XYZ file of C-alpha atoms in Angstrom:
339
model
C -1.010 -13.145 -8.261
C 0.948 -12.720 -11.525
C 3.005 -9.453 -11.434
C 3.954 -8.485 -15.433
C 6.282 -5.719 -16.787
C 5.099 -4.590 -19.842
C 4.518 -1.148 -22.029
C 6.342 0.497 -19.338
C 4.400 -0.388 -16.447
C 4.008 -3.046 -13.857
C 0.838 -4.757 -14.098
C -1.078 -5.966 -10.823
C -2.960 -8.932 -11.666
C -4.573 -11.224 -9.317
C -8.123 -9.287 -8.992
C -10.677 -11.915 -10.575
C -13.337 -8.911 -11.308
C -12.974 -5.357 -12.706
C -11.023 -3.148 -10.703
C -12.912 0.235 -9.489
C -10.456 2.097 -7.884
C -6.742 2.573 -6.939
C -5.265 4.964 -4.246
C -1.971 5.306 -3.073
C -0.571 5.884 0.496
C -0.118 9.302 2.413
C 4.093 8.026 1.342
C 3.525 6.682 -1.631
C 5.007 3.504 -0.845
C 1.662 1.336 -0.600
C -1.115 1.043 -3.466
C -4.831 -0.162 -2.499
C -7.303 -1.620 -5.087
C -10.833 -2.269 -4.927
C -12.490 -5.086 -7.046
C -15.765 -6.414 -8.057
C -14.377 -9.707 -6.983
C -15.376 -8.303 -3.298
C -11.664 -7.896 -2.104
C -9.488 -5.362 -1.883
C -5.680 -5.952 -1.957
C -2.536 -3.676 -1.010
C 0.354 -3.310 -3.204
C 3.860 -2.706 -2.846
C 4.237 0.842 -4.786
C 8.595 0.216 -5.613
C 8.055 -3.765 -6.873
C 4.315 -4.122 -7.130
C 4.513 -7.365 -5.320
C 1.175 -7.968 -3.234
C 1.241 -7.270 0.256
C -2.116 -7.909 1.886
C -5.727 -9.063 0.135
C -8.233 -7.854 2.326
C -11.166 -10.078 2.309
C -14.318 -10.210 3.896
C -16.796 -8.321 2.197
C -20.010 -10.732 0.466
C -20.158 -8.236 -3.025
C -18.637 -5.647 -5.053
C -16.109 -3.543 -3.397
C -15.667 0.264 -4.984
C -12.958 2.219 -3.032
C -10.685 1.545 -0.711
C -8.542 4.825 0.290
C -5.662 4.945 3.201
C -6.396 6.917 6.278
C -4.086 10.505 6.279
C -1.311 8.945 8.688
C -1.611 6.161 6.228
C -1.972 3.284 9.567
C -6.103 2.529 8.304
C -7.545 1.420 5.076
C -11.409 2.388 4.648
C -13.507 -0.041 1.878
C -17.055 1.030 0.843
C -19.043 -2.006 -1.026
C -22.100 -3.014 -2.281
C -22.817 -5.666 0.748
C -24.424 -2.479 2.702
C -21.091 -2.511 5.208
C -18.251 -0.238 5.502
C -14.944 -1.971 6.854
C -11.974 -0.427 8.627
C -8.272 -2.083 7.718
C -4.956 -1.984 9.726
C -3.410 -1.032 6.611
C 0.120 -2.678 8.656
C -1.604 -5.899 9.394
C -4.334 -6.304 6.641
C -6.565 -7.090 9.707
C -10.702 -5.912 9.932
C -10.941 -3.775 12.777
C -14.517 -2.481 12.254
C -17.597 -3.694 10.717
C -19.469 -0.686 10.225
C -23.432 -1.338 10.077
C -25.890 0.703 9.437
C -26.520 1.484 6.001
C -29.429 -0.253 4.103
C -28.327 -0.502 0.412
C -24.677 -0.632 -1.763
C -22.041 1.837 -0.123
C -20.331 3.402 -2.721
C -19.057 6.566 -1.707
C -16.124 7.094 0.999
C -13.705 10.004 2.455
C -11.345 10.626 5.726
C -11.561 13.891 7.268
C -8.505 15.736 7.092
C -7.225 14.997 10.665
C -8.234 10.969 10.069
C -10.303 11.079 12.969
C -14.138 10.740 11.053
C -14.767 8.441 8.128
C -17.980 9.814 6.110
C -19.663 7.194 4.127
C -22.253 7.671 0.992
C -25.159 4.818 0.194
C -27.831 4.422 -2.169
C -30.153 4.825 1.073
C -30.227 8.435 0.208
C -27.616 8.647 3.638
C -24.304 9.956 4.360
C -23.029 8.502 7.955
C -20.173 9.808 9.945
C -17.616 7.148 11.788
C -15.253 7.621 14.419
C -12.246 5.742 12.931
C -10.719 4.298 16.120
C -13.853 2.878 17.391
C -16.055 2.335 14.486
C -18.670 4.070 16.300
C -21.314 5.816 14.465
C -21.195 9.341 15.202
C -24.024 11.398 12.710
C -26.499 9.675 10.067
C -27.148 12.814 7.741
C -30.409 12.907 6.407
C -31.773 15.144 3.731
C -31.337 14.210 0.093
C -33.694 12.512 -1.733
C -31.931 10.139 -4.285
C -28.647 8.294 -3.908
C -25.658 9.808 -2.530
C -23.217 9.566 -5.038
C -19.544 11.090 -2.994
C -18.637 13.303 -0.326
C -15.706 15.727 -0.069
C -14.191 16.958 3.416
C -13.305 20.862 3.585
C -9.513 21.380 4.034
C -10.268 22.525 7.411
C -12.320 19.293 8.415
C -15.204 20.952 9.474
C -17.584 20.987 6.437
C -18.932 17.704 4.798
C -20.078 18.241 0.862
C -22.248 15.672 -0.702
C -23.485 15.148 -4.530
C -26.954 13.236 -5.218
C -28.749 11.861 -7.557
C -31.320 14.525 -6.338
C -29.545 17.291 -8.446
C -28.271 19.112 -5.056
C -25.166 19.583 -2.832
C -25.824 19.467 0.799
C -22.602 20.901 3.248
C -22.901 19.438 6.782
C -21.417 20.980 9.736
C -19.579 17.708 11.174
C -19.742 18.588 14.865
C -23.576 18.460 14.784
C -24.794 17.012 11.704
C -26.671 19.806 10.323
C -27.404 20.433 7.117
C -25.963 24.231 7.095
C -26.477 24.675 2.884
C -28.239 22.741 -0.528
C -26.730 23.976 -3.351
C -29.501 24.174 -6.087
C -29.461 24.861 -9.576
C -27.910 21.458 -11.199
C -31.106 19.867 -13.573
C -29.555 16.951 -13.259
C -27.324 14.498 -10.772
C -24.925 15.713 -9.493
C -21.784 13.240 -10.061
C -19.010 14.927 -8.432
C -17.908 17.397 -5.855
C -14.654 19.161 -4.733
C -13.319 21.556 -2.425
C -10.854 24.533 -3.846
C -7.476 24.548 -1.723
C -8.445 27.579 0.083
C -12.139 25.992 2.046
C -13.671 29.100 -0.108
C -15.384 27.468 -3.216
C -17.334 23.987 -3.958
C -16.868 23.049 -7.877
C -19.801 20.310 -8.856
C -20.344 18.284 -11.877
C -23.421 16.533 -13.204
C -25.181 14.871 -15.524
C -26.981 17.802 -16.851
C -23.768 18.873 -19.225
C -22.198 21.749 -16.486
C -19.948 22.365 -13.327
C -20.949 24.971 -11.136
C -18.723 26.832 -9.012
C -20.293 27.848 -5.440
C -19.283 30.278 -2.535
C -18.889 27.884 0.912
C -19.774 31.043 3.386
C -23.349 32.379 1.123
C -24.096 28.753 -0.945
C -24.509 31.282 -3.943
C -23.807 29.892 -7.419
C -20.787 32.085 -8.858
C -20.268 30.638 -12.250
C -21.976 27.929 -14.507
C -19.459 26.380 -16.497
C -21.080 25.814 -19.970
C -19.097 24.048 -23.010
C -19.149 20.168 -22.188
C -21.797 18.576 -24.730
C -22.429 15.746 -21.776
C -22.831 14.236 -18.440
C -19.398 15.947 -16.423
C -18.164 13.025 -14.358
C -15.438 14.441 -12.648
C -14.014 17.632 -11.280
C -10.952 19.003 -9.371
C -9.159 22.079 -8.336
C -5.301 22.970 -9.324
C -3.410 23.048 -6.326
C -0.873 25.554 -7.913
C -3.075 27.185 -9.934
C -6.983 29.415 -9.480
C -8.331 26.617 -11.698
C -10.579 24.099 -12.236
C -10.379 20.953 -14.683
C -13.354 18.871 -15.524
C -14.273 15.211 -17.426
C -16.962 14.870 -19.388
C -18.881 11.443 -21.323
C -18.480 14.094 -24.680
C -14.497 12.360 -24.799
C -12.745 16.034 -23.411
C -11.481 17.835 -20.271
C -11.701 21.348 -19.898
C -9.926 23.775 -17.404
C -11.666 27.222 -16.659
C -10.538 30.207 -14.858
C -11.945 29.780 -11.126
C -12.425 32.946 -10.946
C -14.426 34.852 -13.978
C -15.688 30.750 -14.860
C -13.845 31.378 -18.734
C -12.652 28.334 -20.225
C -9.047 28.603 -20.194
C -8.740 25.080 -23.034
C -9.933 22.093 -23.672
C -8.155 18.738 -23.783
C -8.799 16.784 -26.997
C -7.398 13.189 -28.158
C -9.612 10.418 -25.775
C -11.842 8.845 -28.179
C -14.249 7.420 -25.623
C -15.516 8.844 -22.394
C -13.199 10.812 -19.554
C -14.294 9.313 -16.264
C -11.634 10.898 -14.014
C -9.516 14.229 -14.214
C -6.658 14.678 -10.824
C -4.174 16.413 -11.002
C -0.187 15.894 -9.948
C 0.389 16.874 -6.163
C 2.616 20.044 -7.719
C 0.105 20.677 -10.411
C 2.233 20.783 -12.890
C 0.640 17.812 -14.509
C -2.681 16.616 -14.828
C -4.332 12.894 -15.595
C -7.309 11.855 -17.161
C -8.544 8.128 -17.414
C -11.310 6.737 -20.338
C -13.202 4.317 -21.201
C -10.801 4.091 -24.377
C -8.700 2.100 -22.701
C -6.287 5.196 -22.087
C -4.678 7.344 -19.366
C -3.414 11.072 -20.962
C -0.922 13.188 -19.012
C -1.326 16.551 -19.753
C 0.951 19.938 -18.967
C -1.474 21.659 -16.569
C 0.218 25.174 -18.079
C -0.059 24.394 -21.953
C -2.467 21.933 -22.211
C -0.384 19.873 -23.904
C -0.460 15.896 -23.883
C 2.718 14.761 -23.140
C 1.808 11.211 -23.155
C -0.444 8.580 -23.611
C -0.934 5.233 -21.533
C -1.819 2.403 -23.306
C -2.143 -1.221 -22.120
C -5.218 -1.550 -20.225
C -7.741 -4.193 -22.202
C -10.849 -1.839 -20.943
C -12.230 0.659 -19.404
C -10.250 3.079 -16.775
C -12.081 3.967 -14.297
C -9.373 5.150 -11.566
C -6.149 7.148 -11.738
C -3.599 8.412 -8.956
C -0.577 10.248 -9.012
C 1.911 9.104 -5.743
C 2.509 12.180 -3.534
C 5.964 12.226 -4.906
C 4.851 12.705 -8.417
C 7.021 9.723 -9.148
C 4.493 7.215 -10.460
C 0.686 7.079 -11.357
C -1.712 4.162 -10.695
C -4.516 3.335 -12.583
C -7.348 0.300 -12.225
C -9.245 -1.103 -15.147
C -12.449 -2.788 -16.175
C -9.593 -5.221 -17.577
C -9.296 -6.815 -14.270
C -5.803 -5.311 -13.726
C -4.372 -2.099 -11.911
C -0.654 -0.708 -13.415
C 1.810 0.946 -11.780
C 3.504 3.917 -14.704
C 7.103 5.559 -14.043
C 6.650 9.371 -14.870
């Protein structure tokens, strides 16, 4: 491990593969990563020294978040098995088996308690985190299961498939309470607005689509993108919605009426990944130019661009202080950026 200061960040090297993901802890004071070269590793967030490499799994490895209370680490991989982390120790506390093909998809309930994994077995599987126990296999959609999204009240499970629907699952009994239909194509991405009330999708078929959580009805079909939308999220501040598309833009509409409200211009490759700042006063997008743009969520404006990465970026994070942003690259590398 080789840690580098350069262009304004600190540069995490020691990942021998392309790095799919970085996440930061519920404090900010930890940074996961999750690399082809089947590991994971934890980060020091203030000096970017390496604290832990987590190793165990026998192929790619694509996310590896930190439980709410921030004491578990939860890595999703290509080797079919789920693994639970003392995020303290570094240690493997649960194998989770079950799944038949790649695991790529993984989220914490609210509360920490249920860990909801997404497989190219068509299958979303429910965990008890302090056992490892399997508590529901969902079954329903026909094509792989590409992410999952908790509602803020933990109760609701969305899921996006390559099937072109969103299923929600009540989590207490594994039912399948709504599919969302209407997407022609996969659907790449799903979120939850602040509020529990509306699911925003994204898919390969050029749109988002906003949806009421009590009826399943589709409210508003955002049109304008020109290509597959790979990523969506909700303001926290704000009734909006920002989306990434392969067309090189992001674009925030009006939750509400569905009107785009602007659209983000200067990436000159694809925009994988669109979060926004824990105030939303900023917001992020990462491409496969190489580049991470901040943006003023309010104007629009780019206030600056991250450059440095040697490839693609296929992960960005802002800390929950709104202190620092981490990204992880194709390049081998994650970075660690003062704001």
């Amino acid at each position: 491990m080789s840690l580098i200061e350069t262009a304004g960040a600190r540069v995490l090297a020691g990942h021998t593969g392309a790095v799919n993901s970085a996440a930061f802890s519920p404090d900010g004071a930890w940074i996961s990563t999750a690399s082809e070269d089947k590991t994971a590793r934890v980060w020091n967030a203030a000096t970017g020294e390496l604290r832990h490499t987590l190793s165990g799994h026998t192929d790619a490895v694509f996310a590896a978040p930190f439980s709410p209370d921030g004491s578990k680490i939860a890595t999703v991989s290509a080797d079919l098995t789920p693994r639970l982390w003392d995020a303290r120790t570094g240690t493997c506390t649960n194998e989770l088996t079950g799944h038949t093909i790649a695991v790529f998809g993984v989220a914490f309930s609210p509360n920490g308690r249920t860990l909801a994994t997404t497989s190219y077995d068509e299958t979303v599987r429910l965990w008890e985190t302090a056992t490892g126990r399997c508590l529901q296999v969902l079954e329903g959609h026909s094509d792989i299961v590409y992410s999952a999204a908790f509602s803020p009240d933990g109760k609701l499970l969305a899921t996006a498939s390559g099937d072109g629907t969103t299923r929600l699952w009540n989590i207490a009994t594994g039912a399948c309470v709504r599919v969302l239909n209407g997407h022609t194509g996969i659907v790449s991405a799903v979120a939850f607005s602040p509020d529990g009330a509306l699911i925003a999708t994204a898919s390969f078929d050029g749109t988002a689509r906003l949806w009421e959580v009590g009826t399943g009805n589709c409210l508003r079909i955002l049109n304008g993108h020109s290509d597959t939308v790979w990523s969506v999220a909700f303001s926290p501040a704000e009734r909006v919605v920002a989306t990434a598309s392969e067309d090189a833009t992001a674009r925030i509409w009006d939750a509400a009426s569905g009107a785009l409200v602007r659209t983000l211009e200067g990436h000159t490759d694809s925009a994988f990944v669109v979060v926004y700042s824990p105030d939303g006063k900023l917001m992020a997008t990462a491409s496969s130019d190489a580049t991470v743009r901040m943006w003023e969520s309010g104007s629009g404006r780019c206030v600056r661009t991250l450059e440095g990465h040697s490839g693609a970026v296929s992960s960005v994070a802002f800390s929950p202080t709104d202190r620092q942003l981490a990204t992880a690259s194709a390049d081998e590398t994650a970075r660690i950026w003062a704001l």
